[in-house]
Coordinates of C-alpha atoms in Angstrom, one line a residue:
M1 CA -19.7 -7.9 -30.9
K2 CA -20.3 -6.9 -27.3
K3 CA -17.6 -4.6 -25.7
S4 CA -16.9 -7.2 -22.9
V5 CA -16.2 -9.9 -25.6
L6 CA -14.0 -7.5 -27.5
V7 CA -12.0 -6.7 -24.4
L8 CA -11.5 -10.4 -23.6
L9 CA -10.3 -11.1 -27.2
C10 CA -7.8 -8.2 -26.9
L11 CA -6.4 -9.5 -23.6
I12 CA -6.0 -13.1 -25.0
S13 CA -4.3 -11.8 -28.1
F14 CA -1.9 -9.7 -26.0
S15 CA -1.1 -12.6 -23.6
S16 CA -0.3 -15.0 -26.4
G17 CA 1.9 -12.3 -28.0
I18 CA 3.9 -11.4 -24.9
F19 CA 5.8 -14.6 -25.0
A20 CA 6.7 -14.2 -28.6
Q21 CA 8.8 -11.2 -27.3
T22 CA 10.6 -13.4 -24.6
K23 CA 12.2 -16.8 -24.9
E24 CA 10.9 -18.2 -21.7
R25 CA 8.5 -17.3 -18.8
P26 CA 9.9 -14.6 -16.6
N27 CA 10.8 -14.7 -13.0
I28 CA 8.6 -12.4 -11.0
I29 CA 9.6 -10.5 -7.8
F30 CA 6.8 -8.6 -6.1
I31 CA 8.2 -6.2 -3.5
F32 CA 5.3 -5.3 -1.2
S33 CA 5.7 -2.5 1.4
D34 CA 3.2 -1.3 4.1
D35 CA 1.8 2.2 4.3
H36 CA 4.1 3.8 1.8
A37 CA 2.6 6.9 0.4
Y38 CA 2.9 7.5 -3.3
Q39 CA 3.4 11.2 -2.7
S40 CA 6.4 10.4 -0.5
I41 CA 8.4 8.9 -3.5
G42 CA 10.6 10.7 -5.9
A43 CA 9.2 9.1 -9.1
Y44 CA 5.7 10.4 -8.0
G45 CA 7.1 14.0 -7.7
N46 CA 8.6 14.2 -4.1
K47 CA 11.7 16.3 -4.4
L48 CA 12.9 15.7 -0.8
A49 CA 12.5 12.0 -0.3
K50 CA 15.4 9.7 -1.1
T51 CA 14.0 6.9 -3.2
P52 CA 16.5 6.2 -5.9
N53 CA 15.8 2.6 -6.3
I54 CA 12.1 2.8 -6.6
D55 CA 12.7 5.7 -8.9
R56 CA 15.0 3.4 -10.9
I57 CA 12.3 0.8 -11.4
A58 CA 9.9 3.5 -12.6
R59 CA 12.5 4.9 -14.9
E60 CA 13.4 1.6 -16.4
G61 CA 9.8 0.4 -16.7
A62 CA 6.4 1.7 -16.0
L63 CA 4.7 3.9 -13.2
L64 CA 1.0 3.7 -12.7
T65 CA -0.4 7.1 -11.7
N66 CA -3.9 5.9 -10.8
N67 CA -3.3 2.6 -9.1
L68 CA -6.2 2.3 -6.6
V69 CA -7.0 0.0 -3.7
T70 CA -10.5 -1.5 -3.0
N71 CA -10.3 -1.2 0.9
S72 CA -7.5 0.9 2.2
I73 CA -6.2 -1.1 5.1
C74 CA -3.3 -3.6 5.6
G75 CA -4.7 -7.1 5.9
P76 CA -7.6 -6.7 3.5
S77 CA -5.2 -5.4 0.8
R78 CA -3.0 -8.4 1.2
A79 CA -6.1 -10.7 0.9
T80 CA -7.1 -8.9 -2.3
L81 CA -3.6 -9.3 -3.7
L82 CA -3.8 -13.1 -3.1
T83 CA -7.3 -13.5 -4.4
G84 CA -7.9 -10.9 -7.0
K85 CA -11.2 -10.3 -5.3
Y86 CA -13.0 -7.7 -3.2
S87 CA -13.1 -7.9 0.6
H88 CA -16.7 -9.0 0.8
I89 CA -15.9 -12.0 -1.6
N90 CA -12.6 -13.1 -0.1
G91 CA -14.0 -12.7 3.5
Y92 CA -11.3 -10.4 4.9
K93 CA -12.8 -7.0 5.5
N94 CA -11.0 -5.7 8.6
N95 CA -7.7 -5.7 10.5
D96 CA -8.8 -7.9 13.3
R97 CA -8.1 -11.4 14.6
T98 CA -10.1 -13.1 11.9
K99 CA -8.1 -15.9 10.2
F100 CA -7.9 -15.4 6.5
D101 CA -9.4 -18.3 4.6
I102 CA -6.4 -20.1 3.0
T103 CA -8.6 -22.8 1.5
Q104 CA -10.1 -20.5 -1.1
Q105 CA -8.5 -20.0 -4.5
L106 CA -5.2 -18.1 -4.3
F107 CA -3.2 -17.1 -7.3
P108 CA 0.2 -18.4 -6.0
D109 CA -1.2 -21.9 -5.9
L110 CA -2.1 -21.5 -9.6
L111 CA 1.5 -20.4 -10.3
Q112 CA 2.7 -23.4 -8.4
K113 CA 0.6 -25.8 -10.4
G114 CA 1.9 -24.1 -13.6
G115 CA 5.5 -25.0 -12.8
Y116 CA 6.6 -21.9 -10.8
Q117 CA 8.6 -22.0 -7.6
T118 CA 6.9 -19.7 -5.1
A119 CA 7.9 -18.0 -1.9
W120 CA 6.6 -15.4 0.5
I121 CA 9.2 -13.8 2.8
G122 CA 8.5 -11.0 5.3
K123 CA 5.2 -9.5 6.4
L124 CA 2.0 -11.3 5.6
H125 CA -0.3 -10.1 8.4
L126 CA -3.4 -12.3 7.7
N127 CA -3.5 -14.4 10.9
S128 CA -3.0 -17.5 8.8
L129 CA 0.1 -19.4 7.6
P130 CA 0.7 -19.1 3.9
T131 CA -0.4 -21.6 1.4
G132 CA 0.5 -22.0 -2.3
F133 CA 4.2 -21.4 -1.5
D134 CA 7.1 -23.8 -1.7
Y135 CA 8.8 -21.7 0.9
W136 CA 7.7 -19.1 3.4
N137 CA 9.4 -17.2 6.3
I138 CA 7.1 -14.6 7.7
L139 CA 6.8 -12.0 10.5
P140 CA 4.3 -12.9 13.3
G141 CA 1.5 -10.4 12.9
Q142 CA 2.7 -6.9 12.3
G143 CA 6.3 -7.9 13.2
I144 CA 8.9 -5.5 14.6
Y145 CA 11.7 -3.4 13.1
Y146 CA 14.6 -4.3 15.4
N147 CA 15.8 -7.9 16.0
P148 CA 12.4 -9.4 14.8
Q149 CA 11.1 -12.9 15.1
F150 CA 10.2 -15.0 12.0
I151 CA 7.9 -18.0 11.6
T152 CA 9.5 -20.5 9.3
A153 CA 7.0 -23.4 9.8
P154 CA 4.2 -24.1 12.2
N155 CA 5.2 -23.8 15.8
D156 CA 8.7 -22.8 14.7
T157 CA 9.5 -19.1 15.6
I158 CA 13.1 -17.8 15.4
R159 CA 14.5 -14.5 16.4
K160 CA 17.0 -12.9 14.1
E161 CA 19.5 -10.2 14.9
G162 CA 19.4 -7.0 12.8
Y163 CA 17.0 -4.5 11.0
V164 CA 13.9 -6.1 9.6
A165 CA 14.2 -4.8 6.1
D166 CA 17.8 -6.1 5.8
I167 CA 16.8 -9.5 7.2
I168 CA 13.9 -9.9 4.8
T169 CA 16.1 -9.0 1.8
E170 CA 18.9 -11.3 2.8
S171 CA 16.5 -14.1 3.3
S172 CA 14.9 -13.4 -0.1
L173 CA 18.2 -13.4 -1.9
D174 CA 19.3 -16.6 0.0
W175 CA 16.1 -18.3 -1.3
I176 CA 16.7 -17.2 -4.9
N177 CA 20.3 -18.5 -4.7
K178 CA 19.1 -21.9 -3.5
R179 CA 16.2 -22.2 -6.0
D180 CA 15.8 -24.9 -8.7
E181 CA 17.3 -22.9 -11.7
K182 CA 15.4 -25.1 -14.1
K183 CA 12.1 -23.4 -13.1
P184 CA 10.9 -19.8 -13.1
F185 CA 10.2 -18.3 -9.8
F186 CA 7.7 -16.0 -8.1
L187 CA 8.8 -14.2 -4.9
V188 CA 6.9 -11.9 -2.6
V189 CA 9.2 -9.7 -0.6
G190 CA 6.9 -8.5 2.1
Q191 CA 8.5 -5.5 3.8
K192 CA 7.2 -4.1 7.2
S193 CA 8.4 -0.6 6.3
V194 CA 7.0 2.0 6.7
H195 CA 4.3 1.0 9.2
R196 CA 3.7 2.9 12.4
E197 CA 5.6 3.6 14.7
W198 CA 8.3 4.4 12.0
H199 CA 11.5 3.0 13.4
P200 CA 14.4 3.8 11.1
D201 CA 17.5 1.7 10.6
L202 CA 20.1 3.1 13.0
Q203 CA 22.2 4.3 10.1
D204 CA 19.2 6.4 9.0
L205 CA 18.4 8.2 12.2
G206 CA 18.4 12.0 11.6
A207 CA 18.6 11.5 7.8
Y208 CA 16.1 14.3 7.2
D209 CA 16.8 16.5 10.3
D210 CA 18.3 19.3 8.3
I211 CA 15.0 19.7 6.3
N212 CA 12.0 21.9 7.3
F213 CA 9.3 20.2 5.4
P214 CA 6.5 22.5 4.0
L215 CA 3.0 22.0 5.4
P216 CA 0.6 20.2 2.9
E217 CA -1.9 22.7 1.4
T218 CA -4.7 21.1 3.4
F219 CA -2.9 20.7 6.7
Y220 CA -5.4 22.9 8.4
D221 CA -8.5 21.6 6.7
D222 CA -11.7 22.6 8.5
Y223 CA -13.7 19.7 7.0
A224 CA -16.6 22.0 6.0
G225 CA -19.3 19.9 4.3
R226 CA -17.7 16.6 5.2
A227 CA -19.1 15.2 8.4
A228 CA -17.1 11.9 8.3
A229 CA -13.8 13.7 7.7
K230 CA -14.6 16.0 10.7
D231 CA -15.4 13.1 13.1
Q232 CA -12.3 10.9 12.5
D233 CA -9.6 10.1 15.0
M234 CA -6.4 10.0 12.9
S235 CA -5.1 13.6 13.3
I236 CA -1.5 14.6 13.8
E237 CA -2.8 17.2 16.3
K238 CA -4.9 15.0 18.5
T239 CA -4.3 11.4 17.8
M240 CA -0.5 11.2 17.2
R241 CA 1.3 10.1 20.5
L242 CA 4.3 11.9 21.6
K243 CA 6.0 9.0 23.3
E244 CA 5.2 6.0 21.1
D245 CA 5.0 7.7 17.7
L246 CA 7.4 10.6 18.1
K247 CA 9.7 9.0 20.7
V248 CA 9.6 11.9 23.2
H249 CA 10.4 10.8 26.7
L250 CA 10.5 7.3 25.4
D251 CA 10.7 4.3 27.6
Y252 CA 13.5 2.6 25.8
D253 CA 13.1 -0.8 27.3
R254 CA 9.5 -0.9 25.9
V255 CA 10.7 -0.3 22.3
P256 CA 10.1 -3.6 20.5
G257 CA 13.5 -5.4 20.0
Y258 CA 15.6 -2.7 21.8
K259 CA 16.6 -5.1 24.6
F260 CA 18.4 -7.4 22.1
F261 CA 20.6 -4.4 20.9
S262 CA 24.4 -4.5 21.7
P263 CA 25.4 -1.7 24.2
E264 CA 26.8 0.2 21.2
K265 CA 23.6 0.1 19.3
K266 CA 21.5 1.0 22.4
K267 CA 23.7 4.1 22.8
I268 CA 23.2 5.2 19.2
F269 CA 19.4 4.8 19.5
K270 CA 19.1 6.4 23.0
D271 CA 21.5 9.3 22.1
Y272 CA 19.4 10.3 19.1
Y273 CA 16.0 10.2 20.8
D274 CA 17.3 11.8 24.0
K275 CA 18.3 14.7 21.7
I276 CA 14.8 14.9 20.3
T277 CA 13.3 14.8 23.8
K278 CA 15.7 17.8 24.9
E279 CA 14.6 19.8 21.8
F280 CA 10.9 19.2 22.7
D281 CA 11.4 20.1 26.3
D282 CA 13.4 23.2 25.5
K283 CA 10.8 24.6 23.0
K284 CA 7.9 24.3 25.4
L285 CA 5.4 24.3 22.5
S286 CA 1.6 24.6 22.5
G287 CA -1.2 25.1 19.9
K288 CA -0.3 25.2 16.2
A289 CA 3.4 25.3 17.0
L290 CA 3.2 21.9 18.8
T291 CA 1.1 20.4 16.0
E292 CA 3.6 21.5 13.4
W293 CA 6.5 20.2 15.5
K294 CA 4.7 16.9 15.7
Y295 CA 4.3 17.0 11.8
Q296 CA 8.0 17.5 11.3
R297 CA 9.1 14.7 13.6
Y298 CA 6.5 12.3 12.0
I299 CA 7.7 13.1 8.5
K300 CA 11.4 12.9 9.3
D301 CA 11.1 9.4 11.1
Y302 CA 8.7 8.1 8.3
L303 CA 11.0 9.0 5.4
A304 CA 14.1 7.8 7.3
T305 CA 12.4 4.5 7.7
A306 CA 11.6 4.5 4.0
N307 CA 15.4 5.0 3.3
G308 CA 16.1 1.6 4.6
L309 CA 13.2 0.2 2.6
D310 CA 14.6 1.7 -0.7
R311 CA 18.1 0.8 0.1
N312 CA 17.1 -2.9 0.3
I313 CA 15.2 -2.6 -3.0
G314 CA 18.6 -1.5 -4.4
K315 CA 20.3 -4.6 -3.1
I316 CA 17.7 -6.8 -5.0
L317 CA 18.2 -4.8 -8.2
D318 CA 22.0 -5.0 -7.9
Y319 CA 21.8 -8.8 -7.2
L320 CA 19.7 -9.3 -10.4
D321 CA 22.2 -7.3 -12.4
K322 CA 25.2 -9.2 -11.0
T323 CA 23.7 -12.6 -11.7
G324 CA 22.2 -11.7 -15.1
L325 CA 18.7 -12.5 -13.8
S326 CA 17.5 -8.9 -14.5
K327 CA 17.2 -9.8 -18.2
N328 CA 14.2 -12.0 -17.6
T329 CA 12.9 -11.0 -14.2
V330 CA 9.9 -8.8 -13.7
V331 CA 10.3 -6.5 -10.7
I332 CA 7.2 -4.9 -9.1
Y333 CA 7.2 -2.4 -6.3
A334 CA 3.8 -1.6 -4.6
S335 CA 2.5 -0.7 -1.1
D336 CA -0.6 -2.2 0.4
Q337 CA -2.4 1.2 0.3
G338 CA -1.7 4.9 0.3
F339 CA -1.1 7.0 3.4
Y340 CA -1.6 10.5 4.7
M341 CA 1.6 12.7 5.0
G342 CA -0.2 15.5 6.8
E343 CA -2.8 16.1 4.1
H344 CA -6.1 17.2 5.9
G345 CA -4.0 17.1 9.1
W346 CA -3.8 13.4 9.1
F347 CA -1.7 10.3 9.2
D348 CA -3.0 6.7 8.5
K349 CA -5.2 5.6 5.6
R350 CA -8.8 4.2 5.3
F351 CA -10.7 7.0 3.5
I352 CA -11.6 6.9 -0.3
Y353 CA -9.8 10.2 -0.5
E354 CA -6.9 10.3 -3.0
E355 CA -3.9 10.0 -0.6
S356 CA -5.1 6.7 0.8
L357 CA -7.1 5.4 -2.2
K358 CA -4.0 5.6 -4.5
T359 CA -0.9 3.5 -3.8
P360 CA 2.5 3.4 -5.6
F361 CA 3.0 0.8 -8.3
V362 CA 6.0 0.6 -10.5
I363 CA 7.0 -2.4 -12.7
R364 CA 10.1 -3.3 -14.8
Y365 CA 10.1 -6.0 -17.5
P366 CA 13.1 -5.6 -19.9
G367 CA 12.2 -6.0 -23.5
V368 CA 8.4 -5.8 -22.9
I369 CA 7.8 -2.6 -21.0
K370 CA 9.3 0.5 -22.5
P371 CA 11.4 2.5 -20.1
G372 CA 9.6 5.6 -18.8
T373 CA 6.1 4.3 -19.5
K374 CA 3.3 6.0 -17.6
V375 CA -0.2 4.4 -17.2
E376 CA -3.0 6.8 -16.3
K377 CA -5.9 4.3 -16.5
L378 CA -7.7 3.3 -13.4
V379 CA -5.9 0.2 -12.3
S380 CA -7.1 -1.5 -9.1
N381 CA -5.5 -3.9 -6.7
I382 CA -8.0 -6.6 -7.7
D383 CA -6.0 -6.5 -11.0
W384 CA -2.7 -7.4 -9.4
A385 CA -3.3 -11.2 -9.2
P386 CA -4.6 -11.7 -12.8
T387 CA -1.7 -9.5 -14.1
V388 CA 0.9 -11.7 -12.4
L389 CA -0.9 -14.8 -13.7
D390 CA -0.8 -13.2 -17.1
L391 CA 2.9 -12.4 -16.9
A392 CA 3.5 -16.1 -16.1
G393 CA 1.4 -17.4 -18.9
A394 CA -1.0 -18.9 -16.6
K395 CA -4.8 -19.2 -17.1
I396 CA -6.8 -16.5 -15.3
P397 CA -9.9 -18.1 -13.5
A398 CA -13.2 -16.6 -14.5
D399 CA -14.1 -15.8 -10.9
I400 CA -11.2 -13.4 -10.3
Q401 CA -12.9 -10.0 -10.2
G402 CA -9.9 -8.0 -11.5
K403 CA -8.4 -8.3 -14.9
S404 CA -4.8 -8.2 -16.3
F405 CA -3.4 -4.8 -17.1
L406 CA -0.5 -6.2 -19.1
P407 CA -2.1 -4.8 -22.3
L408 CA -1.6 -1.3 -20.8
L409 CA 2.1 -2.0 -20.2
D410 CA 3.2 -3.4 -23.4
K411 CA 5.8 -1.2 -25.4
N412 CA 3.5 -1.6 -28.4
A413 CA 0.2 -0.8 -26.4
K414 CA -2.2 1.5 -28.1
A415 CA -3.7 4.6 -26.4
N416 CA -7.2 3.3 -27.0
T417 CA -6.6 -0.1 -25.3
P418 CA -10.1 -1.1 -23.8
W419 CA -10.1 -0.5 -20.1
R420 CA -12.5 0.4 -17.2
D421 CA -13.6 4.0 -16.8
A422 CA -14.7 3.7 -13.1
A423 CA -13.4 1.9 -10.1
Y424 CA -15.3 0.7 -7.0
Y425 CA -14.2 1.0 -3.3
H426 CA -15.7 -0.3 0.0
Y427 CA -14.2 0.3 3.5
Y428 CA -15.6 -1.4 6.6
E429 CA -13.5 -1.2 9.8
F430 CA -15.4 1.0 12.5
P431 CA -15.2 2.4 15.1
E432 CA -11.8 1.5 16.2
P433 CA -8.9 2.2 15.8
H434 CA -9.4 5.6 14.0
H435 CA -13.2 6.1 13.9
V436 CA -13.4 6.3 10.1
Y437 CA -17.1 5.6 9.1
P438 CA -17.7 2.7 6.7
H439 CA -18.3 3.9 3.1
F440 CA -18.4 2.8 -0.5
G441 CA -18.1 4.8 -3.7
V442 CA -17.0 5.1 -7.3
R443 CA -14.0 6.9 -8.7
T444 CA -13.9 8.0 -12.3
K445 CA -11.2 10.1 -14.1
R446 CA -12.9 13.3 -13.1
Y447 CA -15.4 12.6 -10.2
K448 CA -15.7 10.7 -7.0
L449 CA -19.0 9.8 -5.4
V450 CA -19.1 8.4 -1.8
R451 CA -21.7 7.0 0.5
F452 CA -20.9 7.1 4.3
Y453 CA -23.0 4.9 6.6
G454 CA -22.9 3.2 9.9
G455 CA -24.3 6.2 11.9
I456 CA -23.6 9.2 9.7
D457 CA -25.4 8.4 6.5
T458 CA -24.1 11.1 4.1
W459 CA -23.1 11.4 0.5
E460 CA -20.1 13.3 -0.9
L461 CA -19.2 14.4 -4.4
F462 CA -15.9 15.8 -5.6
D463 CA -15.0 17.2 -8.9
L464 CA -11.2 16.2 -9.1
E465 CA -10.5 18.4 -11.9
K466 CA -11.7 21.6 -10.1
D467 CA -10.9 20.3 -6.6
P468 CA -8.0 17.8 -6.6
H469 CA -7.5 18.2 -2.8
E470 CA -11.1 17.2 -2.1
V471 CA -12.1 19.9 0.2
K472 CA -15.3 21.0 -1.3
N473 CA -18.3 18.5 -1.2
V474 CA -20.6 19.5 -4.0
Y475 CA -23.1 16.8 -3.6
G476 CA -26.0 19.1 -2.6
E477 CA -25.6 21.6 -5.4
K478 CA -28.4 21.7 -8.0
A479 CA -25.9 22.2 -10.9
N480 CA -24.7 18.7 -10.2
E481 CA -27.9 16.8 -10.3
A482 CA -27.3 15.3 -13.8
I483 CA -23.8 14.1 -12.9
I484 CA -25.0 12.7 -9.6
K485 CA -27.7 10.7 -11.3
S486 CA -25.1 9.4 -13.8
L487 CA -22.6 8.5 -11.1
K488 CA -25.2 6.8 -8.9
A489 CA -26.2 4.6 -11.9
Q490 CA -22.5 3.8 -12.5
L491 CA -22.0 3.0 -8.8
K492 CA -25.0 0.7 -8.7
T493 CA -23.8 -1.1 -11.8
L494 CA -20.4 -1.7 -10.1
I495 CA -22.1 -2.8 -6.9
V496 CA -24.1 -5.4 -8.8
Q497 CA -21.1 -6.4 -10.9
Y498 CA -18.9 -7.1 -7.9
K499 CA -21.8 -8.7 -6.0
D500 CA -21.6 -6.5 -3.0
D501 CA -25.0 -7.3 -1.4
E502 CA -24.5 -5.1 1.7
A503 CA -23.8 -2.1 -0.4
L504 CA -26.7 -2.8 -2.7
K505 CA -29.1 -3.0 0.3
L506 CA -27.7 0.3 1.6
F507 CA -27.9 1.9 -1.9
N508 CA -31.5 0.7 -2.5
S509 CA -32.6 2.1 0.9
G510 CA -32.5 5.6 -0.6
K511 CA -30.8 7.2 2.3

């Protein structure tokens, strides 16, 4: 029996057995944030960030340590969630004004046809209105943090007063309250947090001001041997803006939503950032001292913004407990991709390097997932859609490129459960906004092989066991010829498997 057939039989056997452990199909809540770095979460080892509710989901369920994305950028990640397919197949490669093709197969529509009530509330960011949902209430584009607008139907945009994370959560709980209780539901809670420019809830301003955060080990990376990393435009030193990003000498009237604040709220906001501006002016910083000050301000506003995100996750968990829904509701928390918290001197995402390739993913399913479970296998965001379908007992279409990782989560799962040993990645958006060269590559448990193209045409190889921070490109070393040959063969196999014709042409060019 071929390995692929064996894997399929194992997955079918698992899916049929999952409902023997539960009396009915579960409700599913997928809380989906933006740009939330896994390394900024307590459950992933951060000792300073305050994320008790995300940590709770991990503690009461499972944490994925190697949850990878296929294209580390906002809109394409959402398109992959909805389709279970790579960007070159679902047609959404970049964050631009392209409208996502909503006529293609989307997994929420399959849930709907299977008897689920479905809703998407919050950030969608695909330049198209949702389909496959009984209800939707979304932010226009990126949305804003304070007093945001929401689109509730075509040509129907309404401004709501308050903080965006609170409004999205309140709208989500209101929808659950009004649902048809005879049917299971699937809900995406699409949070804007913690996207640039990192605007905290007013109650969280200054939440981390008493902490001096240690610099990441690679903060002053010199990018030796990594031409693409050296030529980017996403550094804290050069790219990060004092006014818009760090709120120094901020033009308050240009802050999105500020003009709708009450006088009392305007004062709270203005007093805090006036204090930051005075600190900056008094210090008269330059050189490394200025760069490190910018880093501290960035981290403090970023984590303060994440406080509001986590608090609202807590509201959802408390609601589920209070109503008794927690007993048969799957709760998932994930971000659309990873993010740099000063590693390599950067913010933003895009690169195949670990901080942006990996994204947080925690999931709780009482009675099915054993509390404290850790999954170290290489899971990809193409696997999210089939996993949700599997949770719902729905058929997974053959053309979905991912596969359900429910077998890895079951409390009776075996250590030798068949699974992939390599993951494929392809990033496209260039040159703007951050001048990250397009690239594709393969990530295995130990190694990462990358091909940059589009004007730079270089290869990189990293031994993640010896070099977890990816600062030494060992591609040209004679001692690695055998592993390079093996990884290139593996990479080509994945390119063909996922039907990436553009990458195949580049690969075969021999450059």
